[in-house]
Short mmCIF file of C-alpha atoms in Angstrom, two decimals:
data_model
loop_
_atom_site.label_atom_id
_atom_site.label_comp_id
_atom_site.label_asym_id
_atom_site.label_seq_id
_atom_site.Cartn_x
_atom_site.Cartn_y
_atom_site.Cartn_z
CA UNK P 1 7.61 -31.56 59.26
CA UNK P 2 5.44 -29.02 57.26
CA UNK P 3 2.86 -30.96 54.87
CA UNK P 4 2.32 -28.27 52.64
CA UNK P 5 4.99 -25.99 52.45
CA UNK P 6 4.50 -22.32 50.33
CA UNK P 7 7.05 -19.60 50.18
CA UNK P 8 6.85 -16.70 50.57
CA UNK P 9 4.60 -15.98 53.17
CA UNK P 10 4.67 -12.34 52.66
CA UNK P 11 5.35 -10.71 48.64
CA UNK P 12 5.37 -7.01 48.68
CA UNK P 13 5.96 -5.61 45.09
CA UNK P 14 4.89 -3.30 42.13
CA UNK P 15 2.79 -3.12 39.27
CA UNK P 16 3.97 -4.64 36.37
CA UNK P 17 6.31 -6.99 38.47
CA UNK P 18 6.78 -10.78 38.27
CA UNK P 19 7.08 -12.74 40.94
CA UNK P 20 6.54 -16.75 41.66
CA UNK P 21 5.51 -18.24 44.26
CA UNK P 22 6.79 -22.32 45.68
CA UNK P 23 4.80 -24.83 46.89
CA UNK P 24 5.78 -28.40 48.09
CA UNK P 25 4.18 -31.39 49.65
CA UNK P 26 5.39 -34.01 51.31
CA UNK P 27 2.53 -36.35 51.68
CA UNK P 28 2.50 -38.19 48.72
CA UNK P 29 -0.54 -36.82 47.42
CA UNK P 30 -1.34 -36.89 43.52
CA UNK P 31 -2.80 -34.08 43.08
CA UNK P 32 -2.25 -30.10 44.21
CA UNK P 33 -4.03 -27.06 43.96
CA UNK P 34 -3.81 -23.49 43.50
CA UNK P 35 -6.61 -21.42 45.84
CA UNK P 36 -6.77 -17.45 45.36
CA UNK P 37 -8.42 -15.62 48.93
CA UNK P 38 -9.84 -12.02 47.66
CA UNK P 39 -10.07 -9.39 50.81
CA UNK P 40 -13.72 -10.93 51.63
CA UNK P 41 -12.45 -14.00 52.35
CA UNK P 42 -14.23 -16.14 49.11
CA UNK P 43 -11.87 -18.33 48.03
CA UNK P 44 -11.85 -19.41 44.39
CA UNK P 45 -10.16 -22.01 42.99
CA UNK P 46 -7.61 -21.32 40.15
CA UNK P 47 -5.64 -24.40 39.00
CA UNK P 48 -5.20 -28.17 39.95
CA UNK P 49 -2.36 -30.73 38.54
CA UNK P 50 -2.76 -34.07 38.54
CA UNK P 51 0.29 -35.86 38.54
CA UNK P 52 2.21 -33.24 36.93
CA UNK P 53 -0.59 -32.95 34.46
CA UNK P 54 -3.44 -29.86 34.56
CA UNK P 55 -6.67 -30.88 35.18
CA UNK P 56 -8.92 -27.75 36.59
CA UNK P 57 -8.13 -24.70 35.19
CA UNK P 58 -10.17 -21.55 35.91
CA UNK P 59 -10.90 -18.51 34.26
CA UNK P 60 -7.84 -16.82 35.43
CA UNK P 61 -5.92 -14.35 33.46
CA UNK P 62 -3.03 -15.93 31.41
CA UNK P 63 -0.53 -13.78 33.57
CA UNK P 64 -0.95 -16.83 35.90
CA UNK P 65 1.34 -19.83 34.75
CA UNK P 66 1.49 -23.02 37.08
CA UNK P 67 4.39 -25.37 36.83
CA UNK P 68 4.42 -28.81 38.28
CA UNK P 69 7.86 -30.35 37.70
CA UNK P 70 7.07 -33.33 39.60
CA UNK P 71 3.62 -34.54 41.96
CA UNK P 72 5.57 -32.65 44.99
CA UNK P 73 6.07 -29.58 43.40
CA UNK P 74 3.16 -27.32 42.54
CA UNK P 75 4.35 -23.35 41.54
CA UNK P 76 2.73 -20.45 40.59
CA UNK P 77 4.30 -17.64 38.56
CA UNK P 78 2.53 -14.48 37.80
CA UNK P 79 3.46 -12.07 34.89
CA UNK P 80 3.12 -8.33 34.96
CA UNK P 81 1.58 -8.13 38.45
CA UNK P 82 -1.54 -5.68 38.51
CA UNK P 83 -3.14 -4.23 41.82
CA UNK P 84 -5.78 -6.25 41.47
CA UNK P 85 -3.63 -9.76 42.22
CA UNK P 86 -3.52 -8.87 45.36
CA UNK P 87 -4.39 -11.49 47.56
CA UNK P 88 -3.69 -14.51 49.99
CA UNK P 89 -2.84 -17.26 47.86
CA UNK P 90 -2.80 -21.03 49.17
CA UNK P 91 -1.39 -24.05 47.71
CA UNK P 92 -3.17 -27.05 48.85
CA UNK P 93 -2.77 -30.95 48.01
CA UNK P 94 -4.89 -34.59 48.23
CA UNK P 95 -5.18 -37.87 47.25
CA UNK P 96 -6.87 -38.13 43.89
CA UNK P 97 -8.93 -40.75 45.07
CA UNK P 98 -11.71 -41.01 47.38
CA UNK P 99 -10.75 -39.31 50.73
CA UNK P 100 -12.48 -37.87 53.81
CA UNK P 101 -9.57 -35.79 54.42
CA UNK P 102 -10.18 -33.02 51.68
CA UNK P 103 -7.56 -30.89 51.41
CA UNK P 104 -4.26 -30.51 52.95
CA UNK P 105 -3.54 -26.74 52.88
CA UNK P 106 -0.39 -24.64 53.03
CA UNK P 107 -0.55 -21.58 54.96
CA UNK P 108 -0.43 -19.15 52.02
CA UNK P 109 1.15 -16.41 50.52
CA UNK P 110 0.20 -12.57 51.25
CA UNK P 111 0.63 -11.01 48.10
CA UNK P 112 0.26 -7.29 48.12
CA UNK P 113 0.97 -5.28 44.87
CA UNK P 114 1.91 -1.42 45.30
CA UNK U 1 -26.90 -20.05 41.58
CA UNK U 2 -24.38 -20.15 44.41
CA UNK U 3 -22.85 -23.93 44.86
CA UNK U 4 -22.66 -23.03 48.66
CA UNK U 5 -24.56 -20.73 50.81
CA UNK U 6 -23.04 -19.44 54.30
CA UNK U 7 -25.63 -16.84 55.21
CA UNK U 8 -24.26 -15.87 58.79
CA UNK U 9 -21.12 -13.23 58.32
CA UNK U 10 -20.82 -12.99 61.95
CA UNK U 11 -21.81 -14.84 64.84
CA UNK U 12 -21.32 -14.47 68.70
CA UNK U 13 -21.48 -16.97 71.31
CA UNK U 14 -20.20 -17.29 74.61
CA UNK U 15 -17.48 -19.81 76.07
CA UNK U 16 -18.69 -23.24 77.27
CA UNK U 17 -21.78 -22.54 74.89
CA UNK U 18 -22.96 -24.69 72.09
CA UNK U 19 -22.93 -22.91 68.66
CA UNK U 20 -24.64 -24.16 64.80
CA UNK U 21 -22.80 -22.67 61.93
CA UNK U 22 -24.94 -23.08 58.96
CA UNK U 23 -24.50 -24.00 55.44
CA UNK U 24 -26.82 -25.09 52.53
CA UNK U 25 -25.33 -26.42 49.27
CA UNK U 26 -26.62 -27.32 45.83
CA UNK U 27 -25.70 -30.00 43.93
CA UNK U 28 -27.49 -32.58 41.44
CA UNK U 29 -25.09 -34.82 41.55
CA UNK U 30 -25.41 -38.07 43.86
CA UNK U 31 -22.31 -38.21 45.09
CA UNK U 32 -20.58 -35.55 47.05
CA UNK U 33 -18.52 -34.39 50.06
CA UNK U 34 -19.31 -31.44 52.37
CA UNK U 35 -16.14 -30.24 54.48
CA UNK U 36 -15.96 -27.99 57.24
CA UNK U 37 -12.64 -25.83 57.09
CA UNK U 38 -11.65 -23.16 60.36
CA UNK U 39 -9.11 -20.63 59.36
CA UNK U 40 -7.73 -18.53 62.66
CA UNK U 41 -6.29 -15.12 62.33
CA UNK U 42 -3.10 -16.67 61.93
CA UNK U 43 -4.33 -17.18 58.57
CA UNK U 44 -3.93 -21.46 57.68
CA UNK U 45 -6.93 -23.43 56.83
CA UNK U 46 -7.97 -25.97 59.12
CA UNK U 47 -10.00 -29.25 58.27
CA UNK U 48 -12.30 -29.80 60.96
CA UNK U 49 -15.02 -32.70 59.72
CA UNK U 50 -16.30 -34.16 56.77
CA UNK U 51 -20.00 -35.91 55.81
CA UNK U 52 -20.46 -38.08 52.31
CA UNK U 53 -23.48 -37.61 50.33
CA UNK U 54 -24.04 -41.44 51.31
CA UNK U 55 -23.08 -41.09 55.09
CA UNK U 56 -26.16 -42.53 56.98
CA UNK U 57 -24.76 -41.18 60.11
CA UNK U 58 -24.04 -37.23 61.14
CA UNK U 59 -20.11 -37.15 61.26
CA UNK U 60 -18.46 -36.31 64.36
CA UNK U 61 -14.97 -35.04 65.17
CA UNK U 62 -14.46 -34.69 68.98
CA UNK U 63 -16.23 -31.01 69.76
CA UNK U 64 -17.60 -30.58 66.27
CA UNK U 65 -20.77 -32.26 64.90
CA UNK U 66 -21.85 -31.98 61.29
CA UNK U 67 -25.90 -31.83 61.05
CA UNK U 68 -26.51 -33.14 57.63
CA UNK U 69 -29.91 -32.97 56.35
CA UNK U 70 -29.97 -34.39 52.87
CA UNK U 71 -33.18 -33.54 51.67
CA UNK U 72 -33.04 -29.67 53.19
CA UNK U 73 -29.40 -29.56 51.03
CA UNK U 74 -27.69 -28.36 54.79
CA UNK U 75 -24.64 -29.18 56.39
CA UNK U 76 -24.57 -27.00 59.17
CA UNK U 77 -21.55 -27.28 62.02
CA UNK U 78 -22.55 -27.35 65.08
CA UNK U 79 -19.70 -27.00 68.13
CA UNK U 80 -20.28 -27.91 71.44
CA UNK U 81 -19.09 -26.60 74.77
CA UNK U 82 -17.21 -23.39 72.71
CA UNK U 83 -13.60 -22.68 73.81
CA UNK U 84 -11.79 -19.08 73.27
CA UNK U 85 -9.26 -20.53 70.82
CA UNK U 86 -12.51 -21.61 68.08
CA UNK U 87 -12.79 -17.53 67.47
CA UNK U 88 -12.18 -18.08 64.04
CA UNK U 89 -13.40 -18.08 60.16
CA UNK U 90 -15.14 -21.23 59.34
CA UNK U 91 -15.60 -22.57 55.76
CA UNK U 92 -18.53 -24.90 54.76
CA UNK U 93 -17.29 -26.47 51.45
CA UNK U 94 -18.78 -29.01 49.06
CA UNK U 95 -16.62 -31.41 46.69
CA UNK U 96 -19.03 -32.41 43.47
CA UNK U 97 -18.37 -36.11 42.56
CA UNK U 98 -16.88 -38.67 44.52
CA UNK U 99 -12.92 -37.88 43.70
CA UNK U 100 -10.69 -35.14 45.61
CA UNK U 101 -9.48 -33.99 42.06
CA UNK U 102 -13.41 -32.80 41.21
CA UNK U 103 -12.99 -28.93 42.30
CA UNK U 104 -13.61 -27.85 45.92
CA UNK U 105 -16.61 -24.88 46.36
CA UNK U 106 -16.16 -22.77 49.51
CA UNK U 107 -18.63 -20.54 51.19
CA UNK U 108 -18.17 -16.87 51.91
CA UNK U 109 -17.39 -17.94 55.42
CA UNK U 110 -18.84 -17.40 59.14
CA UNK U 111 -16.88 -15.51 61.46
CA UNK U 112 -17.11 -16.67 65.22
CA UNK U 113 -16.60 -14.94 67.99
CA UNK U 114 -16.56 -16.75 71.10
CA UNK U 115 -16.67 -14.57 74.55
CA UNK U 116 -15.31 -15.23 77.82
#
């Protein structure tokens, strides 16, 4: 059983596109994340819910919209995609308490916009 | 200033060797978490080990050591007896405040190379 599910792995699409991207957990953690992965490797974070409610939220362009429907469910959907998204996006989750686990990642989503 | 510093890009070591991956943080708060993270080619991130600010002891995890020296602000990684299958990316990252909601800060990352 996958802990942190994304899909797609792969999102190949144009400018000016939108597109969303999944993510579910399935380890009852409270609270989920939304990484971004530039092509250097830093990874930054962008969002984090809660229980369904937003908690972190970066400086990140307002064509990004999460959506948390429930604690399982963490999505991202981006709005007039721009060359500059491009990128390995990972969902990740935890418990919102005190852990030594960190976070649970998924195992992200290659976007690449043409 | 950066949260957490990574200053290696690349590193090389050879199999069955010992290797320290370093990392220094900055932080004024008291309590905090320092996480090691290995992400393969394959792409996933990979927890590895993790030292609280208030650990007395240097974690542990099987093969992988974390050296934490408080007052120096390091958490470097240090693997033992290196195996082909640790060539990797490896992610020193720092939690500020006690709770896993507080927002992770990753390091640019050490690449390792381990030769046969």
């Amino acid at each position: 059983d996958t802990a942190v599910s994304q899909t797609p792995k792969y999102l190949v699409t144009q400018m000016g596109n939108d597109k969303s991207i999944k993510c579910e957990q399935n380890l009852g953690h409270d609270t989920m994340y939304w990484y971004k992965q530039d092509s250097k490797k830093f990874l930054k974070i962008m969002f984090s819910y809660n229980n369904k409610e937003l908690i972190i939220n970066e400086t990140v362009p307002n064509r990004f919209s999460p959506k948390s429907p429930d604690k399982a469910h963490l999505n991202l959907h981006i709005n007039s995609l721009e060359l500059g998204d491009s990128a390995v996006y990972f969902c990740a989750s935890s418990q919102a308490g005190w852990s030594n686990y960190g976070y649970t990642f998924g195992s992200g989503t290659r976007l690449t916009v043409v | 200033a950066q949260k957490i510093t990574q200053t290696q890009p690349g590193m090389f070591v050879q199999e069955k060797e010992a290797v320290t991956l370093d990392c220094t943080y900055d932080t004024s708060d008291p309590s905090y978490g320092l996480f090691w993270y290995k992400q393969p080619s394959s792409g996933e991130m990979i927890f590895l080990i993790y030292q609280g600010s208030y650990d007395q002891q240097n974690a542990t995890e099987g093969r992988y050591s974390l050296n934490f020296q408080k007052a120096r602000k390091s958490a470097n990684l240090v693997i033992s007896a290196s195996q082909l299958g640790d060539s990797a990316m490896y992610f020193c990252a720092m939690r500020e405040g006690a709770y896993n909601f507080n927002k992770f800060y990753f390091g640019s990352g050490t690449k390792l190379n381990v030769k046969p």
